[in-house]
Amino acid sequence: MRRRLDLHWQILIALLLGVGAGLLWPQGSATPGGFEPVTAFAFVGSLFLRGLKMVIVPLVAASIIAGVAGIGAGRGLGRLFAKTFSWYIATSLIAILTGLLLVNLVRPGVDAQGPVAARLGLTAPVADLAAGLEERGAGDIIGIVQRMVPDNPLAAAAAGDMLALIFFCIILGLGVAALPEEMRLRQLGFWESLLAAMMKVTGWVMATAPVGIFALVAQITATSGFAAFGPLARYGLVVLGALTLHAFVTLPLLVSVVGRLPALRHMRAVAPALLTAFSTRSSSATLPLTMECVENRAGVSNRVTSFVLPLGATINMDGTALYECVAAMFIAQAYGIDLGFGVQFVVVLTALLASIGAAGIPAAGLVMMSIVLEAAGLPLEGIALILAIDPVLDMCRTTVNVFSDTCVAVVVARSEGETGVLAG
Ligand code: ASP
C-alpha cells in the first residue's frame, strides 16, 4: 500500500509551490486567455479561509460548554484556569523580555548616521492610519474588559467576538454543570455530539489545507513580492531573531523540562497548525486545526484542549507581545528618543496587555501598537515606519502565538496527570 505523505509535508510543499507560483505570475501578468492567475489564487484562498472561519463559532462554543459542563463546577475548573492563565502570562513575559534584550543589544533604529526616522521618510497614509486607530478605540483597556461581558451572546457569536463568546460559554457551561443530573446529562450529550460533528467537519476542511495554503501564499507573493524589505531589514531581523529564540529555545524548554515531554515530537504533531497560522496570519482562523492537532496528533484530552486552546487563541500571543515591545523600542530609537528603565517597564506591561487584547486576526497586533506607543509617550505616526514589513512579521508572530498555545496545552495536560500526551 502506498503511504500518503504526512499532512505537514503536504502543506510545506504547497507553501513552497505557492511562493513559486506567486513569483511566476505576479499581479498584472495574464495568461494567454487574458486570465489573471492571481484572481484564481485569491478565489481559492478565500474559500479556504471562509471554510476555516465557518467552523470557529460552533466548534468553540460546543467545545467550551461541553468541556466546562463535563468538568463541572468545583471539580478542578478553577485549578485548570489558574494554571493555564499563569503559563500564558509567564510565556508572554519571557517573550517580551527576549525581544527587549535583543532590541537593546542590536539597536536597529540607529545606524552609523544616527536615528533613522527622518531618512525612512514618513508618508501620507500616516494620518489616516492614526485616525483609524483612534476610531477603533484600541487605546482603551478598560473597554476590553467591559466588552468581555456580552450584552447579547448571540450577537457576540454572530460578530465573531471571541472573548465575549468564550466568557458566555464558560458561564453557560457552569449553568449546565449546576443542573440536576438527568438534565445535565441531556444538555451535555447535545454539546458533546455537536462538538464531535464539528471536529469531523474540521477534519474535512483540514484535508483541503494544502490547496488553500498554496493559493493564499501564491496570492501574497504575487501581490507584494519580496520588495517589502529595504531599510527595515535590521528591525525585521531583530523581531525574527527574538521570535526564533522564543520558539526554538524557550518554548521547547518549557515542553521538555516542565512537561517532561519530547519537544521535537510535539513540534511535529502541531506542524500543520503552525503552517496554517503562518499562511493565514490568524490565530482564530487556525484554532480548529490547532485543536485537531493537539487532540488527535498530540493526544491531549478534549477536557484540556477545549478549555486551554480557545482561551489561548484569544489571550495568549507570545509573538505579538514580543513584536509590540520590539517595534515600540525600534520607533523610539528611530526618533532618537531615549527610553529610561521606567518607560521600558511601561512598554513591557502595555505590550503584554496589547497582546491579550489583540484579536486573533491579521494585523491585529499592528492596530494594538497604538496602546503601547501612547502609554510610552511615543509618536503614533511611528507606526508608518513598521508598516511595510508588517505582513511578513505577522506571519511569523502568528505562528509563535499558536505554537505557544499548544506548548501550554501539553504542559497543562501533563500536570493534570494525563499519560497519553505525545505517547504514540
Ligand atoms: N495575526 C496575529 C494573530 O492572529 C495577531 C497579530 O497581528 O499580532 O495571532
Coordinates of C-alpha atoms and ligand atoms in Angstrom, one line a residue:
M1 CA 0.0 0.0 0.0
R2 CA 1.3 3.4 -0.9
R3 CA 1.8 5.6 2.2
R4 CA 0.3 9.1 1.9
L5 CA 2.6 12.0 2.6
D6 CA 2.0 13.4 6.1
L7 CA -0.2 16.5 6.1
H8 CA 2.5 18.8 7.3
W9 CA 4.8 17.8 4.5
Q10 CA 1.9 18.3 2.0
I11 CA 1.3 21.8 3.4
L12 CA 5.0 22.7 3.4
I13 CA 5.3 21.6 -0.3
A14 CA 2.1 23.6 -1.0
L15 CA 3.7 26.6 0.7
L16 CA 6.8 26.5 -1.4
L17 CA 4.9 25.9 -4.6
G18 CA 2.7 28.8 -3.7
V19 CA 5.8 31.1 -3.4
G20 CA 7.0 29.8 -6.8
A21 CA 3.6 30.3 -8.4
G22 CA 3.3 33.9 -7.0
L23 CA 6.7 34.8 -8.3
L24 CA 6.0 33.2 -11.7
W25 CA 2.7 35.1 -12.1
P26 CA 2.9 38.4 -10.3
Q27 CA -0.1 40.7 -10.2
G28 CA -0.7 42.1 -13.6
S29 CA 0.6 39.1 -15.5
A30 CA -2.0 37.5 -17.7
T31 CA -2.0 34.1 -19.2
P32 CA -2.8 33.7 -23.0
G33 CA -6.6 33.6 -22.4
G34 CA -6.3 37.1 -20.8
F35 CA -6.9 35.5 -17.4
E36 CA -5.0 36.7 -14.4
P37 CA -3.8 33.8 -12.2
V38 CA -3.8 36.0 -9.1
T39 CA -7.7 36.1 -9.3
A40 CA -7.8 32.4 -9.1
F41 CA -5.4 32.3 -6.2
A42 CA -7.5 34.9 -4.4
F43 CA -10.7 32.9 -5.0
V44 CA -9.4 29.6 -3.8
G45 CA -7.6 31.2 -0.9
S46 CA -10.7 33.0 0.3
L47 CA -12.8 29.8 0.0
F48 CA -10.3 28.0 2.3
L49 CA -10.3 30.9 4.8
R50 CA -14.1 31.0 4.8
G51 CA -14.2 27.3 5.4
L52 CA -12.0 27.7 8.4
K53 CA -13.9 30.6 9.8
M54 CA -17.2 28.7 9.2
V55 CA -16.3 26.1 11.9
I56 CA -14.9 28.5 14.5
V57 CA -18.0 29.7 16.4
P58 CA -19.9 26.4 16.7
L59 CA -16.7 24.5 17.4
V60 CA -15.5 26.9 20.1
A61 CA -19.0 27.2 21.7
A62 CA -19.6 23.4 21.8
S63 CA -16.1 22.7 22.9
I64 CA -16.1 25.1 25.9
I65 CA -19.7 24.3 27.0
A66 CA -19.1 20.6 26.8
G67 CA -15.7 21.0 28.5
V68 CA -16.9 23.1 31.4
A69 CA -20.2 21.2 31.9
G70 CA -18.2 17.9 31.8
I71 CA -15.7 19.0 34.4
G72 CA -18.4 20.6 36.4
A73 CA -18.1 23.5 38.8
G74 CA -15.7 23.0 41.7
R75 CA -14.3 19.9 40.1
G76 CA -10.9 21.3 39.1
L77 CA -12.0 24.1 36.7
G78 CA -10.6 26.8 38.9
R79 CA -7.3 25.0 39.1
L80 CA -7.2 24.4 35.4
F81 CA -7.9 28.1 34.7
A82 CA -5.3 29.3 37.2
K83 CA -2.6 27.0 35.8
T84 CA -3.4 27.9 32.2
F85 CA -3.6 31.6 32.8
S86 CA -0.3 31.7 34.8
W87 CA 1.5 29.9 32.0
Y88 CA 0.1 32.2 29.4
I89 CA 1.2 35.3 31.2
A90 CA 4.6 33.7 32.0
T91 CA 5.4 32.7 28.4
S92 CA 4.3 36.1 27.1
L93 CA 6.5 37.9 29.6
I94 CA 9.5 35.8 28.7
A95 CA 8.9 36.5 25.0
I96 CA 8.7 40.3 25.7
L97 CA 11.9 40.2 27.7
T98 CA 13.7 38.3 24.9
G99 CA 12.6 40.9 22.5
L100 CA 13.6 43.8 24.8
L101 CA 17.1 42.3 25.3
L102 CA 17.7 41.8 21.6
V103 CA 16.4 45.2 20.5
N104 CA 18.6 46.9 23.2
L105 CA 21.7 44.9 22.0
V106 CA 21.2 45.5 18.3
R107 CA 19.6 48.9 18.3
P108 CA 18.1 48.6 14.8
G109 CA 16.6 52.2 15.0
V110 CA 20.1 53.8 15.0
D111 CA 22.8 53.4 12.4
A112 CA 26.2 55.0 11.8
Q113 CA 24.5 58.3 10.9
G114 CA 22.2 58.3 13.9
P115 CA 18.5 57.7 14.3
V116 CA 16.9 56.6 11.1
A117 CA 13.4 58.0 11.2
A118 CA 14.0 61.1 9.1
R119 CA 15.7 59.0 6.4
L120 CA 12.9 56.4 6.2
G121 CA 10.6 59.1 5.1
L122 CA 7.2 59.2 6.7
T123 CA 4.4 59.3 4.0
A124 CA 0.8 60.4 3.7
P125 CA -1.2 57.4 4.9
V126 CA 0.1 58.0 8.4
A127 CA -2.6 60.4 9.4
D128 CA -5.3 58.1 8.1
L129 CA -3.8 55.2 10.0
A130 CA -3.7 57.2 13.2
A131 CA -7.3 58.3 12.7
G132 CA -8.3 54.7 12.1
L133 CA -6.6 53.6 15.2
E134 CA -8.4 56.1 17.3
E135 CA -11.7 55.2 15.9
R136 CA -11.3 51.6 16.9
G137 CA -10.7 52.8 20.4
A138 CA -7.7 50.4 20.7
G139 CA -6.2 52.6 23.5
D140 CA -8.9 51.7 25.9
I141 CA -8.0 48.8 28.1
I142 CA -11.0 49.0 30.4
G143 CA -13.1 48.8 27.3
I144 CA -11.6 45.4 26.5
V145 CA -12.6 44.1 29.9
Q146 CA -16.0 45.6 29.6
R147 CA -16.6 44.0 26.1
M148 CA -15.8 40.6 27.6
V149 CA -19.3 40.5 29.1
P150 CA -21.6 40.4 26.0
D151 CA -24.9 42.2 26.3
N152 CA -26.2 39.7 23.7
P153 CA -24.4 36.4 23.4
L154 CA -25.9 35.6 20.0
A155 CA -24.8 39.0 18.7
A156 CA -21.3 38.3 20.0
A157 CA -21.3 34.9 18.3
A158 CA -22.5 36.5 15.0
A159 CA -19.9 39.2 15.2
G160 CA -17.2 36.6 15.9
D161 CA -16.3 38.5 19.2
M162 CA -14.3 35.6 20.7
L163 CA -13.6 36.9 24.2
A164 CA -17.3 37.7 24.8
L165 CA -18.3 34.3 23.3
I166 CA -15.8 32.4 25.5
F167 CA -17.0 34.3 28.6
F168 CA -20.6 33.4 27.9
C169 CA -19.9 29.8 27.0
I170 CA -18.0 29.3 30.3
I171 CA -20.9 30.8 32.2
L172 CA -23.4 28.6 30.3
G173 CA -21.2 25.6 30.9
L174 CA -21.3 26.3 34.6
G175 CA -25.1 26.6 34.4
V176 CA -25.3 23.2 32.8
A177 CA -23.0 21.7 35.4
A178 CA -25.3 23.0 38.1
L179 CA -28.4 21.3 36.7
P180 CA -29.9 18.2 38.3
E181 CA -28.1 15.1 37.0
E182 CA -30.7 14.0 34.4
M183 CA -31.0 17.4 32.8
R184 CA -27.2 18.0 33.0
L185 CA -26.6 14.7 31.0
R186 CA -29.1 15.6 28.4
Q187 CA -27.5 19.0 27.8
L188 CA -24.0 17.6 28.0
G189 CA -24.9 14.9 25.4
F190 CA -26.1 17.6 23.0
W191 CA -23.0 19.7 23.2
E192 CA -20.7 16.7 23.1
S193 CA -22.3 15.4 20.0
L194 CA -22.2 18.8 18.3
L195 CA -18.6 19.0 19.2
A196 CA -17.9 15.6 17.7
A197 CA -19.7 16.6 14.5
M198 CA -17.8 19.9 14.3
M199 CA -14.5 18.0 14.7
K200 CA -15.4 15.8 11.7
V201 CA -16.2 19.0 9.7
T202 CA -12.9 20.5 10.8
G203 CA -11.1 17.3 9.6
W204 CA -12.7 17.8 6.1
V205 CA -11.6 21.4 6.0
M206 CA -8.2 20.4 7.1
A207 CA -7.9 17.9 4.2
T208 CA -8.1 20.9 1.8
A209 CA -5.4 22.8 3.6
P210 CA -2.6 22.1 1.1
V211 CA -4.7 23.6 -1.8
G212 CA -5.9 26.5 0.3
I213 CA -2.5 27.3 1.6
F214 CA -0.9 27.1 -1.9
A215 CA -3.5 29.7 -3.1
L216 CA -3.0 32.0 -0.1
V217 CA 0.7 32.1 -0.3
A218 CA 0.7 32.4 -4.1
Q219 CA -1.6 35.4 -3.7
I220 CA 0.5 37.1 -1.1
T221 CA 3.7 36.6 -3.1
A222 CA 2.0 37.7 -6.4
T223 CA 0.8 40.9 -4.9
S224 CA 3.6 42.1 -2.7
G225 CA 6.7 40.1 -3.9
F226 CA 9.8 40.5 -1.9
A227 CA 10.1 44.2 -2.4
A228 CA 8.7 44.9 1.1
F229 CA 12.1 44.8 2.8
G230 CA 14.8 47.5 2.3
P231 CA 15.9 49.7 5.2
L232 CA 13.7 47.9 7.7
A233 CA 15.6 44.7 7.4
R234 CA 17.5 45.1 10.6
Y235 CA 14.4 45.8 12.6
G236 CA 12.7 42.8 11.0
L237 CA 15.7 40.6 11.7
V238 CA 15.6 41.6 15.4
V239 CA 11.9 40.6 15.6
L240 CA 12.6 37.3 13.7
G241 CA 15.7 36.6 15.8
A242 CA 13.8 37.0 19.1
L243 CA 10.8 35.0 17.7
T244 CA 13.2 32.2 16.7
L245 CA 14.8 32.2 20.2
H246 CA 11.4 32.0 21.8
A247 CA 10.1 29.3 19.5
F248 CA 13.2 27.1 19.4
V249 CA 14.7 27.6 22.9
T250 CA 12.2 28.9 25.5
L251 CA 9.1 27.0 24.4
P252 CA 10.8 23.7 23.7
L253 CA 12.4 24.0 27.2
L254 CA 9.0 24.5 28.7
V255 CA 7.8 21.3 27.0
S256 CA 10.8 19.2 27.8
V257 CA 11.7 20.5 31.3
V258 CA 8.4 21.4 32.8
G259 CA 6.2 18.9 30.8
R260 CA 8.9 16.2 30.6
L261 CA 7.8 15.6 27.0
P262 CA 9.7 15.2 23.7
A263 CA 9.8 18.7 22.3
L264 CA 10.6 17.7 18.7
R265 CA 7.7 15.2 18.6
H266 CA 5.4 17.9 19.9
M267 CA 6.6 20.3 17.2
R268 CA 5.9 17.6 14.5
A269 CA 2.5 16.9 15.9
V270 CA 1.4 20.5 15.7
A271 CA 3.2 21.4 12.5
P272 CA 0.0 21.5 10.3
A273 CA -1.5 24.1 12.7
L274 CA 1.8 26.1 12.7
L275 CA 2.0 26.2 8.9
T276 CA -1.7 27.2 8.7
A277 CA -1.0 30.0 11.2
F278 CA 1.9 31.2 9.1
S279 CA -0.1 31.4 5.9
T280 CA -3.5 32.7 7.3
R281 CA -1.9 35.2 9.8
S282 CA -4.8 34.5 12.1
S283 CA -4.7 32.5 15.4
S284 CA -8.5 32.4 15.4
A285 CA -8.8 31.0 11.9
T286 CA -6.2 28.4 12.8
L287 CA -8.0 27.4 16.0
P288 CA -9.9 24.5 14.6
L289 CA -6.7 23.0 13.2
T290 CA -4.8 23.7 16.5
M291 CA -7.5 21.8 18.4
E292 CA -7.5 18.9 16.0
C293 CA -3.6 18.7 16.1
V294 CA -3.3 18.9 19.9
E295 CA -6.2 16.5 20.5
N296 CA -5.7 13.9 17.7
R297 CA -2.0 14.2 16.9
A298 CA -0.5 15.1 20.3
G299 CA -3.0 13.0 22.3
V300 CA -4.2 15.7 24.8
S301 CA -7.7 15.1 26.3
N302 CA -10.7 17.0 25.0
R303 CA -11.2 18.4 28.5
V304 CA -7.9 20.2 28.3
T305 CA -7.8 21.2 24.6
S306 CA -11.4 22.6 24.7
F307 CA -10.5 24.8 27.6
V308 CA -6.9 25.8 27.0
L309 CA -6.8 26.4 23.2
P310 CA -9.8 28.7 22.6
L311 CA -8.7 30.8 25.5
G312 CA -5.1 30.8 24.2
A313 CA -6.1 31.8 20.7
T314 CA -7.7 34.9 22.2
I315 CA -5.5 36.0 25.0
N316 CA -2.1 34.2 24.7
M317 CA 0.0 35.8 22.0
D318 CA 3.7 35.5 22.7
G319 CA 4.8 36.5 19.2
T320 CA 2.6 39.6 19.2
A321 CA 3.7 40.6 22.7
L322 CA 7.3 40.3 21.7
Y323 CA 6.7 42.2 18.5
E324 CA 4.9 45.1 20.3
C325 CA 7.8 45.6 22.5
V326 CA 10.5 45.4 19.8
A327 CA 8.5 47.7 17.5
A328 CA 7.9 50.3 20.2
M329 CA 11.6 50.3 21.1
F330 CA 12.6 50.5 17.4
I331 CA 10.3 53.5 16.9
A332 CA 11.8 55.2 20.0
Q333 CA 15.3 54.6 18.7
A334 CA 14.5 55.7 15.2
Y335 CA 13.2 59.0 16.5
G336 CA 16.2 59.4 18.8
I337 CA 14.1 59.1 21.9
D338 CA 16.0 57.6 24.8
L339 CA 13.7 55.4 26.9
G340 CA 14.7 55.0 30.6
F341 CA 14.1 52.0 32.7
G342 CA 10.7 53.3 33.9
V343 CA 9.4 53.8 30.4
Q344 CA 10.8 50.5 29.2
F345 CA 8.8 48.9 32.1
V346 CA 5.7 50.6 30.8
V347 CA 6.4 49.3 27.3
V348 CA 6.7 45.7 28.7
L349 CA 3.5 46.0 30.6
T350 CA 1.5 47.5 27.8
A351 CA 2.9 45.1 25.3
L352 CA 1.5 42.3 27.5
L353 CA -1.9 43.9 27.7
A354 CA -1.9 44.7 24.0
S355 CA -1.2 41.1 23.2
I356 CA -4.0 39.9 25.5
G357 CA -6.4 42.4 23.9
A358 CA -5.4 41.8 20.3
A359 CA -7.9 39.8 18.3
G360 CA -6.5 36.7 16.5
I361 CA -6.8 38.2 13.1
P362 CA -4.3 39.5 10.6
A363 CA -2.6 42.8 11.5
A364 CA -4.4 43.0 14.9
G365 CA -1.0 43.5 16.5
L366 CA -0.3 46.5 14.3
V367 CA -3.6 48.1 15.4
M368 CA -2.7 47.5 19.1
M369 CA 0.6 49.3 18.7
S370 CA -1.2 52.5 19.4
I371 CA -1.8 51.4 23.1
V372 CA 1.9 50.8 23.6
L373 CA 3.0 54.0 21.8
E374 CA 0.5 56.1 23.6
A375 CA 1.5 54.7 27.0
A376 CA 5.2 55.2 26.4
G377 CA 4.6 58.7 25.0
L378 CA 5.9 57.8 21.6
P379 CA 4.7 59.4 18.3
L380 CA 1.7 57.4 16.9
E381 CA 2.9 58.2 13.4
G382 CA 5.9 55.9 14.1
I383 CA 3.6 53.1 13.1
A384 CA 4.3 54.2 9.5
L385 CA 7.9 53.1 10.0
I386 CA 7.0 49.5 10.5
L387 CA 4.1 49.2 8.1
A388 CA 5.9 48.0 5.1
I389 CA 7.2 44.7 6.5
D390 CA 4.3 44.0 8.9
P391 CA 2.7 41.3 6.8
V392 CA 5.8 39.2 6.9
L393 CA 6.3 39.7 10.6
D394 CA 2.6 39.0 11.2
M395 CA 3.0 35.6 9.6
C396 CA 5.9 34.7 11.9
R397 CA 4.4 36.1 15.1
T398 CA 1.1 34.4 14.5
T399 CA 3.0 31.1 14.1
V400 CA 4.7 31.7 17.5
N401 CA 1.3 32.7 19.0
V402 CA -0.2 29.4 18.0
F403 CA 2.9 27.4 19.0
S404 CA 2.8 28.8 22.5
D405 CA -0.8 27.8 23.0
T406 CA 0.0 24.2 22.0
C407 CA 3.0 24.1 24.4
V408 CA 0.9 25.3 27.3
A409 CA -1.8 22.8 26.4
V410 CA 0.6 19.8 26.6
V411 CA 2.2 21.1 29.8
V412 CA -1.2 21.7 31.5
A413 CA -2.4 18.2 30.3
R414 CA 0.7 16.6 31.8
S415 CA 0.3 18.5 35.1
E416 CA -3.3 17.2 35.2
G417 CA -1.9 13.7 35.2
E418 CA -2.6 12.8 31.6
T419 CA -0.4 9.9 30.4
G420 CA -1.4 9.7 26.7
V421 CA 0.3 13.0 25.6
L422 CA 2.7 12.5 22.8
A423 CA 2.9 8.9 23.7
G424 CA 2.4 7.3 20.2
Ligands
ASP1 N1 -2.2 38.0 13.5 C1 -1.9 37.7 14.9 C2 -2.7 36.5 15.3 O1 -3.7 36.2 14.8 C3 -2.2 38.9 15.8 C4 -1.2 39.9 15.4 O2 -1.5 40.7 14.5 O3 -0.2 40.0 16.1 O4 -2.3 35.8 16.2

